Coordinates of N, CA, C and O in Angstrom, one line a residue:
M1 N -34.6 -11.8 -85.4 CA -35.8 -12.0 -83.7 C -35.0 -13.7 -84.0 O -35.7 -14.3 -84.9
T2 N -34.4 -13.7 -83.3 CA -34.8 -16.0 -83.1 C -36.1 -16.3 -82.3 O -36.8 -15.6 -81.6
D3 N -36.1 -18.4 -83.2 CA -37.5 -18.5 -83.1 C -37.6 -18.6 -82.0 O -37.1 -20.4 -81.9
H4 N -37.4 -18.9 -80.4 CA -37.6 -19.2 -79.2 C -38.8 -20.0 -79.2 O -39.7 -18.8 -79.7
P5 N -39.1 -20.3 -78.0 CA -40.2 -20.3 -77.5 C -40.7 -20.0 -76.6 O -40.0 -18.0 -76.2
S6 N -42.4 -19.4 -76.2 CA -42.6 -18.5 -75.7 C -42.1 -18.1 -74.0 O -41.9 -16.7 -73.2
N7 N -41.2 -18.6 -73.5 CA -40.7 -18.3 -72.2 C -39.5 -17.9 -72.2 O -39.1 -17.6 -71.1
W8 N -39.8 -17.6 -73.9 CA -38.3 -16.7 -73.5 C -38.8 -15.3 -74.0 O -39.7 -15.5 -75.4
E9 N -38.6 -14.0 -73.3 CA -38.3 -12.3 -74.2 C -37.9 -12.6 -74.4 O -36.6 -11.4 -74.0
S10 N -38.0 -11.1 -74.8 CA -36.4 -9.4 -74.8 C -36.3 -9.1 -73.8 O -37.1 -8.7 -72.9
A11 N -35.3 -8.9 -73.5 CA -34.2 -8.3 -72.6 C -33.8 -7.4 -72.3 O -32.8 -6.6 -71.8
V12 N -34.1 -6.4 -73.6 CA -34.3 -4.9 -73.7 C -34.7 -4.1 -72.0 O -34.0 -3.5 -72.1
G13 N -35.4 -4.1 -71.4 CA -36.5 -3.7 -70.4 C -35.5 -4.5 -69.4 O -34.4 -4.5 -69.4
E14 N -35.4 -3.8 -68.6 CA -34.8 -3.8 -67.0 C -34.2 -5.3 -66.5 O -34.8 -6.0 -66.8
L15 N -33.3 -6.2 -65.8 CA -32.9 -6.8 -66.2 C -32.7 -7.4 -64.3 O -32.4 -5.8 -63.3
V16 N -33.0 -7.8 -63.6 CA -32.8 -7.7 -62.2 C -31.5 -9.5 -61.8 O -31.8 -10.4 -62.9
L17 N -31.2 -9.4 -60.6 CA -30.3 -11.0 -60.4 C -31.3 -12.0 -60.0 O -32.3 -12.2 -60.4
S18 N -30.3 -13.1 -61.1 CA -30.8 -14.7 -61.4 C -31.7 -14.3 -62.6 O -32.0 -15.6 -62.9
D19 N -31.8 -13.2 -62.9 CA -32.6 -13.3 -64.7 C -31.8 -14.6 -65.0 O -29.8 -14.3 -64.8
V20 N -32.1 -14.9 -65.9 CA -31.5 -15.4 -67.2 C -31.3 -14.9 -68.0 O -32.4 -14.9 -68.8
I21 N -30.6 -14.9 -69.2 CA -30.6 -14.0 -70.5 C -29.3 -14.8 -71.5 O -28.8 -15.3 -71.1
E22 N -29.9 -14.7 -73.4 CA -28.9 -15.2 -73.7 C -28.7 -14.3 -74.8 O -30.1 -13.0 -75.3
W23 N -27.9 -14.4 -75.6 CA -27.4 -12.6 -76.5 C -26.7 -13.9 -77.1 O -25.3 -14.6 -76.7
T24 N -26.5 -12.7 -78.5 CA -24.5 -13.4 -79.5 C -24.2 -12.8 -79.2 O -23.9 -11.1 -79.1
E25 N -22.5 -12.4 -79.6 CA -21.6 -11.7 -78.8 C -20.8 -12.0 -79.7 O -20.7 -13.0 -80.5
T26 N -20.0 -10.7 -80.5 CA -18.7 -10.6 -81.4 C -17.6 -11.2 -80.4 O -16.9 -10.8 -79.9
I27 N -16.8 -12.6 -81.6 CA -15.3 -12.3 -80.7 C -14.1 -12.0 -81.8 O -13.8 -11.8 -82.8
W28 N -13.7 -11.0 -80.7 CA -12.1 -10.6 -81.6 C -11.6 -10.7 -81.1 O -11.0 -12.2 -80.2
P29 N -10.5 -10.8 -82.3 CA -8.6 -11.2 -81.8 C -8.2 -10.5 -80.6 O -8.4 -9.2 -80.1
A30 N -6.8 -11.5 -79.7 CA -6.4 -10.6 -79.1 C -5.6 -9.0 -79.0 O -5.8 -8.6 -80.6
R31 N -6.0 -7.9 -78.3 CA -6.0 -7.1 -78.7 C -4.2 -6.8 -79.1 O -3.3 -7.1 -78.2
K32 N -3.3 -6.1 -80.0 CA -2.1 -5.3 -80.7 C -1.6 -4.0 -79.6 O -2.9 -3.4 -80.8
P33 N -1.0 -4.1 -78.7 CA -0.9 -2.5 -78.6 C -0.6 -1.7 -79.3 O -0.9 -0.8 -78.9
R34 N 0.7 -2.0 -80.6 CA 0.2 -1.3 -80.9 C -0.4 -0.9 -82.5 O 0.1 -0.4 -83.8
R35 N -1.7 -1.8 -82.8 CA -2.2 -1.8 -84.0 C -3.0 -0.3 -84.5 O -3.6 -0.2 -83.6
K36 N -2.0 -0.4 -86.0 CA -3.4 1.6 -85.7 C -4.5 0.7 -86.7 O -5.7 1.6 -86.7
T37 N -4.8 -0.5 -87.4 CA -6.5 -1.0 -88.0 C -7.1 -1.8 -87.1 O -6.8 -2.6 -85.8
K38 N -8.8 -0.9 -87.0 CA -9.4 -1.9 -86.4 C -9.4 -3.5 -86.7 O -9.7 -4.0 -87.6
P39 N -8.9 -4.3 -86.0 CA -8.6 -5.6 -86.4 C -10.7 -6.6 -86.8 O -11.4 -5.9 -86.4
K40 N -10.4 -7.6 -87.5 CA -11.8 -7.8 -88.0 C -12.4 -8.9 -87.1 O -11.5 -9.8 -86.0
P41 N -13.2 -8.9 -86.6 CA -14.2 -10.5 -86.1 C -13.6 -11.4 -86.3 O -13.4 -11.7 -87.0
L42 N -13.6 -12.3 -85.6 CA -13.3 -14.2 -85.8 C -14.0 -14.2 -86.1 O -14.0 -14.1 -86.9
G43 N -15.7 -13.5 -85.3 CA -17.3 -15.3 -85.3 C -17.4 -14.5 -84.5 O -17.4 -13.5 -84.0
K44 N -18.4 -15.4 -84.2 CA -19.4 -14.5 -83.7 C -20.1 -16.5 -82.1 O -19.9 -17.6 -82.3
Q45 N -21.1 -16.0 -80.9 CA -20.4 -17.0 -79.6 C -22.4 -16.6 -78.9 O -22.5 -15.2 -79.3
K46 N -23.4 -17.5 -79.3 CA -24.4 -17.2 -78.9 C -24.3 -18.0 -76.7 O -23.5 -19.0 -76.6
V47 N -24.8 -17.9 -76.0 CA -24.1 -16.8 -74.9 C -25.6 -16.5 -74.3 O -25.8 -16.6 -74.3
T48 N -25.3 -17.8 -73.2 CA -27.3 -17.4 -72.0 C -25.7 -18.0 -70.5 O -25.1 -18.3 -70.3
G49 N -26.0 -17.3 -69.9 CA -25.9 -16.8 -69.0 C -26.7 -16.2 -67.3 O -28.0 -15.5 -67.9
Q50 N -26.0 -16.5 -66.2 CA -27.4 -16.2 -64.6 C -26.6 -15.4 -63.9 O -26.2 -14.7 -64.4
I51 N -27.4 -13.5 -64.0 CA -26.4 -12.9 -63.5 C -26.8 -13.0 -62.5 O -28.1 -13.8 -61.0
T52 N -25.8 -12.3 -61.4 CA -25.5 -12.8 -60.1 C -24.4 -11.4 -59.8 O -24.2 -11.4 -58.3
G53 N -24.5 -10.1 -60.1 CA -24.4 -8.9 -60.0 C -24.6 -8.1 -60.8 O -24.7 -8.5 -62.3
I54 N -25.4 -6.8 -60.7 CA -25.5 -5.7 -61.7 C -25.0 -4.4 -60.9 O -25.4 -3.9 -59.5
E55 N -24.2 -3.5 -61.4 CA -23.2 -2.3 -60.6 C -23.1 -1.5 -61.4 O -22.6 -1.5 -62.6
G56 N -24.5 -0.4 -61.7 CA -23.9 0.7 -62.0 C -24.6 0.4 -63.5 O -24.6 -0.4 -63.9
D57 N -23.4 0.4 -64.6 CA -23.9 -0.4 -66.0 C -23.4 -1.4 -66.5 O -22.9 -1.8 -67.8
F58 N -23.2 -2.2 -65.4 CA -22.1 -3.5 -65.5 C -22.3 -4.3 -64.6 O -23.4 -4.6 -64.1
I59 N -22.8 -5.5 -66.3 CA -23.3 -6.8 -65.2 C -22.5 -8.0 -65.2 O -22.1 -7.8 -66.6
T60 N -22.5 -9.2 -64.5 CA -21.7 -9.9 -63.8 C -22.4 -11.6 -64.2 O -23.8 -11.3 -63.7
F61 N -21.9 -12.0 -64.9 CA -23.0 -12.7 -64.7 C -22.2 -14.3 -64.8 O -21.2 -14.4 -65.5
T62 N -22.6 -15.8 -64.3 CA -22.2 -16.6 -64.4 C -22.1 -17.4 -66.3 O -23.7 -17.4 -66.8
I63 N -21.4 -18.0 -66.9 CA -21.4 -18.9 -68.1 C -22.9 -20.4 -67.9 O -22.0 -21.0 -67.4
L64 N -23.7 -20.1 -68.3 CA -24.6 -21.4 -68.7 C -23.9 -22.7 -69.9 O -24.5 -23.6 -69.8
K65 N -23.8 -21.9 -70.9 CA -24.1 -22.6 -72.2 C -23.1 -21.3 -72.7 O -23.2 -20.1 -72.4
A66 N -22.2 -21.3 -74.1 CA -22.1 -20.4 -74.5 C -21.4 -22.1 -76.2 O -20.7 -22.8 -76.0
E67 N -21.8 -21.8 -77.8 CA -21.3 -22.2 -78.9 C -21.6 -21.1 -79.6 O -21.7 -20.0 -79.8
I68 N -20.1 -21.1 -80.2 CA -19.4 -20.4 -81.5 C -21.2 -21.2 -83.2 O -21.0 -21.6 -82.4
T69 N -21.2 -19.3 -83.2 CA -22.5 -19.4 -83.2 C -21.8 -19.5 -85.3 O -22.8 -19.7 -86.3
D70 N -21.0 -18.9 -85.4 CA -20.1 -18.5 -86.5 C -18.7 -18.8 -86.7 O -18.0 -17.4 -85.9
N71 N -18.2 -18.8 -87.8 CA -16.8 -18.8 -88.0 C -16.7 -19.0 -89.4 O -16.2 -19.4 -89.9
P72 N -16.5 -17.7 -90.3 CA -15.8 -17.9 -90.9 C -14.7 -18.2 -91.7 O -14.8 -18.6 -92.8
H73 N -13.9 -17.6 -91.0 CA -12.1 -17.8 -91.3 C -12.5 -19.0 -90.8 O -10.3 -19.6 -90.8
R74 N -12.9 -20.4 -90.6 CA -12.8 -21.1 -89.4 C -10.7 -21.5 -88.1 O -10.1 -21.9 -88.9
A75 N -11.1 -20.0 -87.8 CA -10.3 -19.8 -86.8 C -10.4 -20.9 -85.9 O -11.2 -21.6 -85.4
D76 N -9.5 -20.6 -85.0 CA -9.2 -21.7 -84.0 C -10.1 -21.1 -82.5 O -8.2 -20.2 -82.0
I77 N -11.3 -20.8 -82.9 CA -12.5 -20.2 -81.3 C -12.7 -20.4 -80.9 O -13.6 -21.9 -81.1
K78 N -12.4 -20.3 -79.1 CA -13.6 -21.2 -78.2 C -14.2 -20.3 -77.2 O -13.9 -19.1 -77.3
P79 N -15.2 -20.7 -77.1 CA -16.9 -20.1 -76.8 C -16.4 -19.4 -75.0 O -15.5 -20.7 -74.5
H80 N -16.8 -19.1 -74.0 CA -16.3 -18.6 -73.2 C -16.9 -20.3 -71.7 O -17.5 -20.8 -73.1
T81 N -16.2 -20.9 -71.1 CA -16.6 -21.8 -71.1 C -17.6 -21.6 -69.5 O -17.5 -21.0 -68.8
V82 N -18.5 -22.7 -69.5 CA -19.5 -22.1 -68.5 C -18.9 -22.9 -67.2 O -17.8 -23.5 -66.8
G83 N -19.2 -22.0 -66.9 CA -19.5 -22.4 -65.4 C -18.7 -21.1 -64.3 O -17.9 -20.1 -63.6
T84 N -17.2 -20.1 -65.7 CA -17.2 -19.2 -65.6 C -17.7 -17.6 -64.8 O -19.1 -17.0 -65.7
A85 N -17.0 -16.4 -65.1 CA -18.3 -15.2 -64.2 C -17.7 -14.0 -64.8 O -16.3 -14.3 -64.9
L86 N -18.0 -13.5 -65.4 CA -17.8 -12.4 -66.6 C -18.3 -11.3 -66.3 O -19.2 -11.3 -65.3
T87 N -17.7 -9.7 -66.0 CA -18.4 -8.7 -66.0 C -18.7 -7.9 -67.8 O -17.7 -8.0 -68.5
K88 N -19.5 -7.9 -68.1 CA -20.2 -6.6 -69.3 C -20.9 -6.0 -69.2 O -21.2 -5.6 -68.0
K89 N -21.0 -4.7 -70.4 CA -21.5 -3.9 -70.0 C -22.5 -3.6 -70.5 O -22.9 -4.4 -71.7
K90 N -23.8 -3.0 -69.5 CA -25.1 -3.4 -70.3 C -25.3 -3.0 -71.5 O -25.4 -3.9 -72.7
Q91 N -24.4 -2.5 -72.3 CA -24.6 -2.0 -73.2 C -24.1 -3.2 -74.9 O -24.0 -3.6 -75.8
T92 N -23.3 -3.7 -74.4 CA -21.9 -4.5 -75.2 C -23.5 -5.2 -75.6 O -23.6 -6.5 -76.8
I93 N -23.5 -6.2 -74.4 CA -24.9 -6.8 -74.3 C -26.2 -6.5 -75.4 O -26.7 -7.8 -75.9
L94 N -26.8 -5.2 -74.9 CA -27.9 -5.1 -75.5 C -27.9 -4.5 -77.2 O -28.6 -4.8 -77.9
K95 N -25.8 -4.5 -77.5 CA -25.7 -4.9 -79.1 C -26.0 -6.4 -80.2 O -26.2 -6.4 -80.6
G96 N -26.4 -7.7 -78.7 CA -26.7 -9.1 -79.2 C -27.7 -9.3 -79.0 O -28.3 -10.8 -79.2
E97 N -29.1 -8.5 -79.6 CA -30.7 -8.9 -78.8 C -30.3 -9.8 -78.2 O -31.0 -10.9 -77.9
P98 N -30.5 -9.3 -76.9 CA -30.7 -10.4 -75.6 C -32.0 -11.2 -74.9 O -33.2 -10.3 -75.9
Q99 N -32.4 -12.3 -74.4 CA -33.4 -12.4 -74.8 C -33.8 -12.9 -73.3 O -32.4 -13.3 -72.6
R100 N -34.0 -12.8 -72.6 CA -35.1 -13.5 -71.2 C -35.4 -14.7 -70.6 O -36.5 -14.3 -71.2
L101 N -35.1 -15.2 -70.0 CA -35.6 -16.4 -69.2 C -37.7 -16.0 -68.6 O -36.2 -15.8 -68.0
H102 N -38.4 -16.6 -68.4 CA -39.2 -16.6 -68.4 C -38.8 -16.4 -66.5 O -39.1 -18.0 -66.6
W103 N -39.5 -16.2 -65.4 CA -39.4 -16.4 -63.9 C -40.4 -17.6 -63.8 O -41.3 -17.0 -64.5
S104 N -41.5 -18.7 -64.0 CA -42.4 -19.7 -63.8 C -42.5 -18.4 -61.9 O -44.0 -18.8 -62.3
E105 N -42.6 -17.4 -61.6 CA -43.0 -16.7 -60.4 C -42.5 -15.1 -61.1 O -42.1 -15.0 -60.3
E106 N -43.1 -14.7 -62.0 CA -42.8 -13.8 -62.9 C -43.3 -12.6 -61.8 O -43.5 -11.7 -61.2
D107 N -44.5 -12.9 -61.1 CA -44.9 -12.2 -60.2 C -43.4 -11.5 -58.7 O -43.4 -10.6 -58.4
V108 N -43.1 -12.6 -58.3 CA -41.6 -12.2 -57.4 C -40.9 -11.5 -58.5 O -39.9 -11.1 -57.5
R109 N -40.5 -11.7 -59.6 CA -39.5 -10.7 -59.6 C -40.0 -9.6 -60.8 O -39.2 -8.6 -60.3
A110 N -41.3 -9.2 -60.5 CA -41.7 -8.0 -60.7 C -41.5 -6.8 -59.5 O -41.2 -5.4 -59.1
I111 N -41.2 -7.8 -58.3 CA -41.5 -7.4 -56.7 C -40.2 -7.1 -57.0 O -39.7 -5.7 -56.1
L112 N -39.3 -7.8 -57.0 CA -37.6 -7.5 -57.5 C -37.4 -6.6 -57.7 O -36.7 -5.3 -57.1
L113 N -38.1 -6.6 -59.1 CA -37.7 -5.2 -59.5 C -38.0 -4.1 -59.1 O -37.6 -3.0 -58.9
A114 N -38.9 -3.8 -58.4 CA -40.2 -3.0 -58.3 C -39.3 -2.5 -56.9 O -38.8 -1.4 -56.2
E115 N -38.8 -3.3 -55.7 CA -37.8 -2.8 -55.1 C -36.1 -2.5 -54.9 O -34.9 -1.8 -54.8
S116 N -35.6 -2.7 -56.3 CA -34.4 -2.8 -56.8 C -34.8 -0.4 -57.1 O -33.9 -0.2 -57.1
G117 N -35.5 0.0 -57.7 CA -35.7 1.3 -58.1 C -35.3 1.4 -59.4 O -35.6 2.5 -59.6
I118 N -35.1 0.6 -59.7 CA -35.2 0.5 -61.0 C -36.1 0.4 -62.4 O -36.7 0.2 -63.4
L119 N -37.5 0.4 -61.7 CA -38.8 -0.3 -62.9 C -39.0 1.6 -62.9 O -38.7 2.4 -62.8
D120 N -39.4 1.3 -64.4 CA -39.8 2.4 -65.1 C -41.4 3.2 -64.7 O -42.1 2.5 -64.5

């Protein structure tokens, strides 16, 4: 578990539009079409993004911050560019132990979650 201040909590529950989430993801080399062996990861990055769309298992977000946290091979790897829109599978984000930033109006978020029909 990361040592976050109390305004972050686990984001394994349901996510809603406008949530700000943070997770760690593995950086893989570019795919080579004829490779038979699985490539080795280049490193890891910590990503913070704001959700702008949720469609099925896919989450679209805008990158707010990204930094390389692990680069064991001293590879020339770059974190995601701030301001870029990315779409990832929810499962991919869940692998990175996501944290969700608390809203100042958590009651409003609860209403949005209930209206979206995905509240357990």
